[in-house]
Amino acid sequence: MPSSSTNTLSHHLARNCAATPGSTAFTFVDYSRDIDGVVTELTWKALESRVRTAAVGLRQSGAAGERVAVVAPQGLDYVVGFLAAACAGAVAVPLFPPSLPGHEHKLAAVLQDAAPRFAFTTDGQRRSFAEFCAGRGTGAGCRVVTERELRQVAAQFPLPELPMPQAEDLAYLQYTSGSTRIPTGVEITHANVCANARQAMEAYDLHAGRNCTVGWLPLYHDMGLVLAVALPVVGHLPSVLMDPLAFVQQPVRWLRLLSRHAGALTAAPNFAYDYCVRRVPAEERGRLSLGSVTAMVNGSEPIKPGTLERFQEAFAGAGMMRTTMRPSYGLAEATVFVCASPAQEEPVVTCFDREELGRGRARVVEKSEQRQVAELVACGRPVDQEIVVVDPATCRPRPEGHVGEIWLRGPNVGGGYWGRPEHSDDVFRAVLQEGGTSGGWLRTGDLGVCHDKQLYVTGRLKDLVIIDGTNHYPHDIEETVGQAHPVIRAHHVAAFAVTSGDQEVLVVVAEHSRGADTGPELVEEVTRAVRAALATGHGVSVYDFVLAPPDTVPHTTSGKVARSACREQYLAGRWEAGALGQQRMLDA
């Protein structure tokens, strides 16, 4: 067990600087300045020097113990700002600048909730952030600082040895990317993040001197922050970064970086792998070399078996091996990483009887056209964590093969939600009723089942659609709807339940493709196709189907469909209900 003074990000950064001062620590490839990317690097010595100076500036400004929002753009400045706050004994709040389109409301809400005393940004973003705070009435009492200004403050004092934060000290608040209007910040200590980095190192078989990380995920996102910053610092691995927008514009850039940097660990949500299949042409695939990639983590949203197969088929010629794809499960409340498919094993896809799964039992069946099946991808086993599937009503363990809420316990589990002690007790300090009582469990809110010594995640407890006593998982419904008609946009479908009279009923909102002729005849055709697909594949009828304009189904900052927000907008009348829904509402 690491000591209290060594189990911190600051200790690991200092260790890396002492061990290999001249080796490259972080690399940022900036595609906004050149189509082929402009490479900027920081050695461990240069990184430690910048972090130390900024940390001294923060401490001398009174930031120790205070929240420091990091609102810099993706890049090396972000890395320096985050680590400086953590090493100064402050509490970093990883966020994003107001220039990120579509997320101004969340930025304002988090600033209101976290009430940071300082905000770290770049010279180029300083004015826009100040104007954003003034216009939104947020950030009162928050002092905006840049690295240049902190360097000037630090220059007035000798650079002493910084007081090392302790393992139990808060390192940062990780705000979840969920769809609720009220943001929640998970309290992550130095011990939590260091433990989670070591767990991931073991799960993905990573070693200093052999591996690196490559990523485009936003640094304000839990997976992006741990993969690209915390894990490289704790594991003494080089990290290669690019901007998420650069990936969206040309996803092949990500795959090129993986080809150039041997032994890479990378991660992305499921949709990103499908996006690569659609957007990377055959001639580009022929120039890639993915055989040296150590692991490609697929997580953060439901993992689709078809995606695994399509990506493997598309990039097998570039050296992609089936064992490289690592389906994984995690959440911000556990820092990020929980479990992953076993190393050197191909992903496991299991067919379960869909009707039985809806009743809470996982019965393995053969796939056939006559049977309604749910294909689930195994997410492996946890590392240095306890996991149990629990009946959420009785808080008693469920036997293997039965669906329940996933509960966790381990050194990586956060301390609670910032400023919400009662909610924290309910979620982070649950008591398992088994042979007496066992406390200190995290209730994830996710549903899953253990089968053949692996965890399968079936959905979110709060998103579960219960129709006529049978459970239906919204991501399964959304997948079926996305394939029901070519005019429907994949990954832009939301399924949720509403109350009609005394019954729960199913509503589906799906975006149509850009430029589609959405006259009454097409709407009727698509509606019929959707209703038929759900009746055949899920045995469920649709109360209302809405064919919505592009970019109107809300998503979280991590790209997931925000079902709760979509439901609220539907009930508020954002979209005109379909003809059947309108009539039923009048009748209700």
PDB file of N, CA and C in Angstrom, residues 89-121:
ATOM      1  N   GLY A  89      -2.255  21.853  -3.914  1.00  0.00           N
ATOM      2  CA  GLY A  89      -3.140  21.572  -2.797  1.00  0.00           C
ATOM      3  C   GLY A  89      -4.519  22.158  -2.981  1.00  0.00           C
ATOM      4  N   ALA A  90      -4.829  22.601  -4.209  1.00  0.00           N
ATOM      5  CA  ALA A  90      -6.170  23.081  -4.538  1.00  0.00           C
ATOM      6  C   ALA A  90      -7.002  21.915  -5.067  1.00  0.00           C
ATOM      7  N   VAL A  91      -8.249  22.191  -5.381  1.00  0.00           N
ATOM      8  CA  VAL A  91      -9.154  21.182  -5.943  1.00  0.00           C
ATOM      9  C   VAL A  91      -9.482  21.598  -7.369  1.00  0.00           C
ATOM     10  N   ALA A  92      -8.932  20.887  -8.337  1.00  0.00           N
ATOM     11  CA  ALA A  92      -9.186  21.211  -9.742  1.00  0.00           C
ATOM     12  C   ALA A  92     -10.632  20.879 -10.107  1.00  0.00           C
ATOM     13  N   VAL A  93     -11.202  21.675 -11.005  1.00  0.00           N
ATOM     14  CA  VAL A  93     -12.534  21.409 -11.547  1.00  0.00           C
ATOM     15  C   VAL A  93     -12.394  21.391 -13.067  1.00  0.00           C
ATOM     16  N   PRO A  94     -12.179  20.220 -13.670  1.00  0.00           N
ATOM     17  CA  PRO A  94     -11.958  20.153 -15.128  1.00  0.00           C
ATOM     18  C   PRO A  94     -13.220  20.555 -15.892  1.00  0.00           C
ATOM     19  N   LEU A  95     -13.110  21.633 -16.663  1.00  0.00           N
ATOM     20  CA  LEU A  95     -14.236  22.128 -17.444  1.00  0.00           C
ATOM     21  C   LEU A  95     -13.774  22.447 -18.853  1.00  0.00           C
ATOM     22  N   PHE A  96     -14.454  23.345 -19.508  1.00  0.00           N
ATOM     23  CA  PHE A  96     -14.166  23.674 -20.906  1.00  0.00           C
ATOM     24  C   PHE A  96     -14.440  25.154 -21.099  1.00  0.00           C
ATOM     25  N   PRO A  97     -13.826  25.774 -22.106  1.00  0.00           N
ATOM     26  CA  PRO A  97     -14.060  27.201 -22.333  1.00  0.00           C
ATOM     27  C   PRO A  97     -15.444  27.444 -22.910  1.00  0.00           C
ATOM     28  N   PRO A  98     -15.961  28.677 -22.788  1.00  0.00           N
ATOM     29  CA  PRO A  98     -17.294  28.979 -23.313  1.00  0.00           C
ATOM     30  C   PRO A  98     -17.395  28.865 -24.822  1.00  0.00           C
ATOM     31  N   SER A  99     -16.253  28.752 -25.502  1.00  0.00           N
ATOM     32  CA  SER A  99     -16.274  28.625 -26.963  1.00  0.00           C
ATOM     33  C   SER A  99     -16.754  27.257 -27.423  1.00  0.00           C
ATOM     34  N   LEU A 100     -16.856  26.277 -26.503  1.00  0.00           N
ATOM     35  CA  LEU A 100     -17.385  24.963 -26.890  1.00  0.00           C
ATOM     36  C   LEU A 100     -18.870  25.111 -27.185  1.00  0.00           C
ATOM     37  N   PRO A 101     -19.291  24.905 -28.421  1.00  0.00           N
ATOM     38  CA  PRO A 101     -20.683  25.190 -28.778  1.00  0.00           C
ATOM     39  C   PRO A 101     -21.663  24.203 -28.171  1.00  0.00           C
ATOM     40  N   GLY A 102     -22.818  24.728 -27.771  1.00  0.00           N
ATOM     41  CA  GLY A 102     -23.915  23.887 -27.321  1.00  0.00           C
ATOM     42  C   GLY A 102     -23.890  23.491 -25.859  1.00  0.00           C
ATOM     43  N   HIS A 103     -22.871  23.906 -25.115  1.00  0.00           N
ATOM     44  CA  HIS A 103     -22.767  23.469 -23.724  1.00  0.00           C
ATOM     45  C   HIS A 103     -22.622  24.640 -22.766  1.00  0.00           C
ATOM     46  N   GLU A 104     -23.066  25.804 -23.188  1.00  0.00           N
ATOM     47  CA  GLU A 104     -22.952  26.990 -22.336  1.00  0.00           C
ATOM     48  C   GLU A 104     -23.757  26.821 -21.053  1.00  0.00           C
ATOM     49  N   HIS A 105     -24.942  26.193 -21.153  1.00  0.00           N
ATOM     50  CA  HIS A 105     -25.788  26.022 -19.974  1.00  0.00           C
ATOM     51  C   HIS A 105     -25.090  25.159 -18.933  1.00  0.00           C
ATOM     52  N   LYS A 106     -24.454  24.065 -19.371  1.00  0.00           N
ATOM     53  CA  LYS A 106     -23.783  23.198 -18.405  1.00  0.00           C
ATOM     54  C   LYS A 106     -22.612  23.929 -17.761  1.00  0.00           C
ATOM     55  N   LEU A 107     -21.849  24.680 -18.541  1.00  0.00           N
ATOM     56  CA  LEU A 107     -20.717  25.419 -17.979  1.00  0.00           C
ATOM     57  C   LEU A 107     -21.196  26.365 -16.886  1.00  0.00           C
ATOM     58  N   ALA A 108     -22.265  27.105 -17.174  1.00  0.00           N
ATOM     59  CA  ALA A 108     -22.797  28.043 -16.184  1.00  0.00           C
ATOM     60  C   ALA A 108     -23.292  27.306 -14.947  1.00  0.00           C
ATOM     61  N   ALA A 109     -23.958  26.165 -15.140  1.00  0.00           N
ATOM     62  CA  ALA A 109     -24.507  25.410 -14.016  1.00  0.00           C
ATOM     63  C   ALA A 109     -23.401  24.854 -13.132  1.00  0.00           C
ATOM     64  N   VAL A 110     -22.326  24.348 -13.738  1.00  0.00           N
ATOM     65  CA  VAL A 110     -21.226  23.802 -12.948  1.00  0.00           C
ATOM     66  C   VAL A 110     -20.504  24.910 -12.187  1.00  0.00           C
ATOM     67  N   LEU A 111     -20.290  26.046 -12.832  1.00  0.00           N
ATOM     68  CA  LEU A 111     -19.663  27.167 -12.135  1.00  0.00           C
ATOM     69  C   LEU A 111     -20.502  27.610 -10.941  1.00  0.00           C
ATOM     70  N   GLN A 112     -21.807  27.569 -11.109  1.00  0.00           N
ATOM     71  CA  GLN A 112     -22.701  27.929 -10.006  1.00  0.00           C
ATOM     72  C   GLN A 112     -22.587  26.910  -8.872  1.00  0.00           C
ATOM     73  N   ASP A 113     -22.499  25.622  -9.229  1.00  0.00           N
ATOM     74  CA  ASP A 113     -22.466  24.569  -8.223  1.00  0.00           C
ATOM     75  C   ASP A 113     -21.112  24.495  -7.518  1.00  0.00           C
ATOM     76  N   ALA A 114     -20.032  24.542  -8.288  1.00  0.00           N
ATOM     77  CA  ALA A 114     -18.693  24.389  -7.706  1.00  0.00           C
ATOM     78  C   ALA A 114     -18.215  25.656  -7.015  1.00  0.00           C
ATOM     79  N   ALA A 115     -18.703  26.814  -7.463  1.00  0.00           N
ATOM     80  CA  ALA A 115     -18.298  28.112  -6.905  1.00  0.00           C
ATOM     81  C   ALA A 115     -16.782  28.216  -6.772  1.00  0.00           C
ATOM     82  N   PRO A 116     -16.035  28.075  -7.878  1.00  0.00           N
ATOM     83  CA  PRO A 116     -14.579  28.119  -7.785  1.00  0.00           C
ATOM     84  C   PRO A 116     -14.084  29.509  -7.380  1.00  0.00           C
ATOM     85  N   ARG A 117     -12.992  29.535  -6.641  1.00  0.00           N
ATOM     86  CA  ARG A 117     -12.370  30.806  -6.271  1.00  0.00           C
ATOM     87  C   ARG A 117     -11.445  31.297  -7.369  1.00  0.00           C
ATOM     88  N   PHE A 118     -10.961  30.359  -8.200  1.00  0.00           N
ATOM     89  CA  PHE A 118     -10.052  30.693  -9.286  1.00  0.00           C
ATOM     90  C   PHE A 118     -10.495  29.949 -10.547  1.00  0.00           C
ATOM     91  N   ALA A 119     -10.169  30.537 -11.683  1.00  0.00           N
ATOM     92  CA  ALA A 119     -10.393  29.884 -12.973  1.00  0.00           C
ATOM     93  C   ALA A 119      -9.113  30.018 -13.787  1.00  0.00           C
ATOM     94  N   PHE A 120      -8.539  28.877 -14.166  1.00  0.00           N
ATOM     95  CA  PHE A 120      -7.305  28.848 -14.956  1.00  0.00           C
ATOM     96  C   PHE A 120      -7.670  28.758 -16.425  1.00  0.00           C
ATOM     97  N   THR A 121      -7.159  29.687 -17.227  1.00  0.00           N
ATOM     98  CA  THR A 121      -7.423  29.659 -18.660  1.00  0.00           C
ATOM     99  C   THR A 121      -6.198  30.178 -19.401  1.00  0.00           C
TER     100      THR A 121
END
